[in-house]
Coordinates of C-alpha atoms in Angstrom, one line a residue:
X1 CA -1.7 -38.9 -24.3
X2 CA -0.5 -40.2 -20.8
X3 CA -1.3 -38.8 -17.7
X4 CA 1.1 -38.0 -15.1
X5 CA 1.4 -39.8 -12.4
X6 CA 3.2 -38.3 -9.1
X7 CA 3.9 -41.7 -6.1
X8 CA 2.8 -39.4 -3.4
X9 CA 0.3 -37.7 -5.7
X10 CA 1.6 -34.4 -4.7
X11 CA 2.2 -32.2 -8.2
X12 CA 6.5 -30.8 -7.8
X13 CA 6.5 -27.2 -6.7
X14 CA 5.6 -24.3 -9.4
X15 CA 2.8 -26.4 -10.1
X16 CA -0.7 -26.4 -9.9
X17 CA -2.7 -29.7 -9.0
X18 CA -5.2 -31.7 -11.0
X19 CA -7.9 -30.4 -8.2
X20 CA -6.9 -26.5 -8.2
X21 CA -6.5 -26.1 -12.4
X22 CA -10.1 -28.2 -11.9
X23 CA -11.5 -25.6 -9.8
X24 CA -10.1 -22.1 -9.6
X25 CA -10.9 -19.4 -6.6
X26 CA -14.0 -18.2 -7.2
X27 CA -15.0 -14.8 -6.8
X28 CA -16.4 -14.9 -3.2
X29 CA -13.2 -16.4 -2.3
X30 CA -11.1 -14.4 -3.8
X31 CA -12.9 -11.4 -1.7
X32 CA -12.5 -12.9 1.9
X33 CA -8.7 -14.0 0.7
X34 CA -8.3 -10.2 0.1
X35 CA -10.2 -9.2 3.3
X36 CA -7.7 -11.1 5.5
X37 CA -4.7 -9.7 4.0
X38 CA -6.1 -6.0 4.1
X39 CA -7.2 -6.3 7.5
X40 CA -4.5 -4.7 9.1
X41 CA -5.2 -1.9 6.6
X42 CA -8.6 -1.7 8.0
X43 CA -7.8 -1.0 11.7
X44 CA -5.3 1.8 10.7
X45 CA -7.4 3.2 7.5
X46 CA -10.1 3.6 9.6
X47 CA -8.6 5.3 12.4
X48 CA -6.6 7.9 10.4
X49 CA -9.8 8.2 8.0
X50 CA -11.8 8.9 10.5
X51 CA -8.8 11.6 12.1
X52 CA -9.0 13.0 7.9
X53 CA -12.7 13.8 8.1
X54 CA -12.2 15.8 11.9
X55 CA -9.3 17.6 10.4
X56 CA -11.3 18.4 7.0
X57 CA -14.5 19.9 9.2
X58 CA -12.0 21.6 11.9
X59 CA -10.2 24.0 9.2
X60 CA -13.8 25.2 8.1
X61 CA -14.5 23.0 5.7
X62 CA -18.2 20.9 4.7
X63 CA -18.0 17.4 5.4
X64 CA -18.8 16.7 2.0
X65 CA -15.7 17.8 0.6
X66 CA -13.7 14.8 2.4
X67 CA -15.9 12.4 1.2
X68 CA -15.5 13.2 -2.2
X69 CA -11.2 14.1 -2.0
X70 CA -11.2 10.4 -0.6
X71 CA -13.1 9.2 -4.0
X72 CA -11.4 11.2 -6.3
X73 CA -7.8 12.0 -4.3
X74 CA -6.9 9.4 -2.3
X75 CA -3.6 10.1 -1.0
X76 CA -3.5 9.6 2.9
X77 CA -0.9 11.6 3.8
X78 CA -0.8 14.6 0.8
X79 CA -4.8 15.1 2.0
X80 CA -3.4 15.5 5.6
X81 CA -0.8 18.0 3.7
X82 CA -3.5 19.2 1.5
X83 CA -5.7 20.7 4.7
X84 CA -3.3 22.2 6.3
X85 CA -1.6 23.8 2.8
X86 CA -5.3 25.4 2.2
X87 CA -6.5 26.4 5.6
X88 CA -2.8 28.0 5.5
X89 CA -3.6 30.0 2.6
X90 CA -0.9 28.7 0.2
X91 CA -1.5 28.6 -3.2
X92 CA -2.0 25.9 -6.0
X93 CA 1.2 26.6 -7.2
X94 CA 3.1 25.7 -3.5
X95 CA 0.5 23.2 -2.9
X96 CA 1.1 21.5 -6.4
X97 CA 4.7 21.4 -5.7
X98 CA 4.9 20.5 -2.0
X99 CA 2.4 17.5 -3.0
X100 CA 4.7 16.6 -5.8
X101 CA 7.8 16.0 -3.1
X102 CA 6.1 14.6 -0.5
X103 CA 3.9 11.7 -3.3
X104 CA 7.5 11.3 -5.2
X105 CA 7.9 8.2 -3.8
X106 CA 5.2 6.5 -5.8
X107 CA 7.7 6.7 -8.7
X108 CA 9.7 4.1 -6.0
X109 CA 6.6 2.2 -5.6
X110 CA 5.5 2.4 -8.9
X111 CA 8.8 0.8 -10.3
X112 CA 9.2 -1.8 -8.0
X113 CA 5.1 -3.2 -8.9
X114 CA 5.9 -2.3 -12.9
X115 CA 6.0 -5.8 -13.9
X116 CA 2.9 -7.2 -11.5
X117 CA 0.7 -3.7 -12.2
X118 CA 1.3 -4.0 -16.0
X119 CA 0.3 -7.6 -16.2
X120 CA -3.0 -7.1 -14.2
X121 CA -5.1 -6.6 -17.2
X122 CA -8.0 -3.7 -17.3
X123 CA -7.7 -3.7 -13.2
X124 CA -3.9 -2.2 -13.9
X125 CA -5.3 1.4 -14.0
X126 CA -6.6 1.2 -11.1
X127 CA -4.5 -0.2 -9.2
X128 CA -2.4 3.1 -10.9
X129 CA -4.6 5.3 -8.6
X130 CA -5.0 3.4 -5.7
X131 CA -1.4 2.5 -5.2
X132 CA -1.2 4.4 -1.4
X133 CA 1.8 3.5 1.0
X134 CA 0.1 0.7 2.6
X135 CA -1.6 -0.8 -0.5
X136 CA 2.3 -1.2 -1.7
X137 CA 3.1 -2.7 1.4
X138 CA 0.2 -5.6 0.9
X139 CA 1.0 -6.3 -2.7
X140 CA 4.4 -5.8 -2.6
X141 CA 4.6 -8.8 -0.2
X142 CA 1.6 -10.8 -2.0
X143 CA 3.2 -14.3 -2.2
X144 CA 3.1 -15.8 -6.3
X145 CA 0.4 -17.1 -7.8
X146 CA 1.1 -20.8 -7.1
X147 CA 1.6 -20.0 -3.6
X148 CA -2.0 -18.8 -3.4
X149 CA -3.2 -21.7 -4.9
X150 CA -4.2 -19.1 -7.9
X151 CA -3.6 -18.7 -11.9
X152 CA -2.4 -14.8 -12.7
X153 CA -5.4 -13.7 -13.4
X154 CA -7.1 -14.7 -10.0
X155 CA -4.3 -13.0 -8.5
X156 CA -5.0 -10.1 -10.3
X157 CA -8.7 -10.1 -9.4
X158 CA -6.7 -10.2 -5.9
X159 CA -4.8 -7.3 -6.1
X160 CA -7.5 -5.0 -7.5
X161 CA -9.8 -6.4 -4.7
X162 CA -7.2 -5.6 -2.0
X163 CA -6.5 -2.1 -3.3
X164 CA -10.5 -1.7 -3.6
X165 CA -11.1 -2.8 -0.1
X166 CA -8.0 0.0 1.3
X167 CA -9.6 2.6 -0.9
X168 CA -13.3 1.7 0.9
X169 CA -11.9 1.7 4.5
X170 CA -10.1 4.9 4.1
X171 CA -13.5 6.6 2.8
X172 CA -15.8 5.0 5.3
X173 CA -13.0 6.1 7.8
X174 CA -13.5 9.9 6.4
X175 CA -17.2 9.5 6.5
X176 CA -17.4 8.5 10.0
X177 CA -15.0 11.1 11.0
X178 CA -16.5 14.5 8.8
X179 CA -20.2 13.6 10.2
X180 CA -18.8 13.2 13.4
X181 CA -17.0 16.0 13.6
X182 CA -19.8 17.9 12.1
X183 CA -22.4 17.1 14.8
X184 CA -19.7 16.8 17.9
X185 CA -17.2 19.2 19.0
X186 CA -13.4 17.4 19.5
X187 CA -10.2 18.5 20.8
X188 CA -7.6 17.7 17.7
X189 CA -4.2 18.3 19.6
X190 CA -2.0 15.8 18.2
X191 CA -4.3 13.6 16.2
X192 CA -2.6 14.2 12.8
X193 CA 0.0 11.8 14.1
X194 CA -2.5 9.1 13.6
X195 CA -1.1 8.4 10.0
X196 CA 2.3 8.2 11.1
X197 CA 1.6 5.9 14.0
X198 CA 0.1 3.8 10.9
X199 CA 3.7 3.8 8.8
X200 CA 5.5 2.8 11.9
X201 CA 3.3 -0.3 12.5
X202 CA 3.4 -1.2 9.0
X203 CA 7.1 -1.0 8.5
X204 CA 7.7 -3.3 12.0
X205 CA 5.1 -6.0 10.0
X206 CA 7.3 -5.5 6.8
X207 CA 10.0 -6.0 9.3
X208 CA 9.3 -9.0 10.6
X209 CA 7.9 -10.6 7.4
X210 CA 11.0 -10.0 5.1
X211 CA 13.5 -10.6 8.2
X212 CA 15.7 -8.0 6.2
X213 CA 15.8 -4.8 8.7
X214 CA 18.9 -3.2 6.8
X215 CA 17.2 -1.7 4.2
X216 CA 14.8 0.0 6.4
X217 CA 17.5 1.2 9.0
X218 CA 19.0 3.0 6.2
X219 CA 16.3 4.4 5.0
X220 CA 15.2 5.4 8.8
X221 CA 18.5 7.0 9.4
X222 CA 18.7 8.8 6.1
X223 CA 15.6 10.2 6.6
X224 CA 16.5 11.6 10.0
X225 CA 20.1 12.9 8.3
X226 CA 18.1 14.9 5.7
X227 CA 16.3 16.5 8.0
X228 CA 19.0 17.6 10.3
X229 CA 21.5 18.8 7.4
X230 CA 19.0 19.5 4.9
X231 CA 15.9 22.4 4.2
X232 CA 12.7 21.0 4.7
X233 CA 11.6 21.4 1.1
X234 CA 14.6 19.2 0.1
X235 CA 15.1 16.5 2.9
X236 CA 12.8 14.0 1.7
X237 CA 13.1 14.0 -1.7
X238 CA 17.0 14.0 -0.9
X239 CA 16.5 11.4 2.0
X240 CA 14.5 9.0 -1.2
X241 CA 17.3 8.8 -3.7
X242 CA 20.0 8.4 -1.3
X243 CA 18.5 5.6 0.6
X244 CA 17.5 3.8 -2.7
X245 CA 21.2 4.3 -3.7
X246 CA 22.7 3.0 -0.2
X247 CA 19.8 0.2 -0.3
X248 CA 20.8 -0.9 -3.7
X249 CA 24.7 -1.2 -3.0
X250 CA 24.3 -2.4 0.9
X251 CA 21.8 -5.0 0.9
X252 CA 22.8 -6.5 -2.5
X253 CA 26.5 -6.9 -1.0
X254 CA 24.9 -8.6 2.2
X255 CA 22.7 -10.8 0.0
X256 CA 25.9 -12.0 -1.8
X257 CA 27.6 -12.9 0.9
X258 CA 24.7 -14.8 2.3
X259 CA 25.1 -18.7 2.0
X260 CA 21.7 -19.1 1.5

């Protein structure tokens, strides 16, 4: 067998060096590599958590219960929907199906991670679960393995470790806020827009990191069509497929035109 020999010792790109395949990311590694990228995550996570758990104690509610909807639910913005759905009175049936619109697109998300999620091994189920609005936005835009200086199985360690660390923000966040909110009187007015000031911030990131603002300027201005022309019950689930469809046929035209 010969060994290959590179003149400026650098491997071509796509592969791993002599060093890396020598000594892979360990564990702890791995952990503060997934810490940086979810950090972001953990300003906003804990903010809105912490908004989650006043909200839950406000409508009447033991602090207890938004611990344990944060461990077992986990859906940002269908528990904000899910407080004020219950405190309204509605009932499992309405809930069910208002939750169902507003969490439809996960199918979107879902989808577009299908090949990375099913290739993850035993950490694909979770990452099933876990898969919230900003833990798409963080994986979706996780650079490939060789990139990261990682085999595919490191990287999946990776993505279970950064949709871990969202999950454990978003419940400390709810703790801080239920206890808080259980000992200390707050005025609410206009804190539920805390989750939405999150998807604003993290959409201007994707923005900036992707340098492709079409798609998101047609999604932004279907979004605000639906719910001009459209009942509320039927403007985002509307808004969804038609900005997938206009996505798909726009921003595949401009990417053919491109010279690059």
């Amino acid at each position: 067998m010969h060994k290959i020999r590179y003149l400026d010792k650098t491997p071509p790109r796509g592969l791993k060096s002599p060093k890396s395949m020598e000594h892979p990311l360990s564990r702890p590694r791995i952990c503060i590599l997934a810490l940086k990228y979810s950090v972001p995550v953990l300003l906003g996570y804990t903010a809105i958590g912490i908004a989650y758990g006043l909200l839950v104690v406000d409508a009447g509610y033991p602090w207890w219960l938004a611990l344990v909807s944060s461990v077992v639910m986990f859906a940002g913005a269908g528990q904000y929907i899910a407080v004020g759905l219950f405190a309204a009175g509605a009932s499992l049936g309405e809930a069910c199906l208002v939750q169902l619109v507003v969490n439809a697109r996960h199918i979107a998300y879902g989808l577009s991670l299908f090949k990375r999620i099913k290739q993850a091994g035993p950490y694909k189920y979770y990452l099933i679960f876990a898969l919230s609005d900003e833990t798409f936005a963080l994986l979706s835009s996780l650079p490939a393995p060789e990139a990261l200086g990682a085999d595919f199985p490191e990287r999946n360690r990776l993505m279970f470790y950064i949709a871990l660390l969202d999950q454990l923000y978003w419940i400390m966040g709810t703790l801080i806020g239920a206890i808080a909110g259980t000992l200390i009187p707050f005025n609410l007015e206009g804190i539920g827009f805390s989750l939405t000031a999150l998807f604003i911030v993290l959409m201007i990131e994707q923005i900036l990191r992707l340098r492709r603002p079409l798609p998101f300027i047609i999604s932004g201005l279907t979004a605000i069509l639906g719910t001009l022309l459209l009942p509320s019950r039927l403007s985002l689930l509307s808004a969804m497929a038609l900005s997938l469809v206009l996505v798909q046929i726009f921003d595949r035209g401009v990417r053919e035109e491109s010279p690059c």
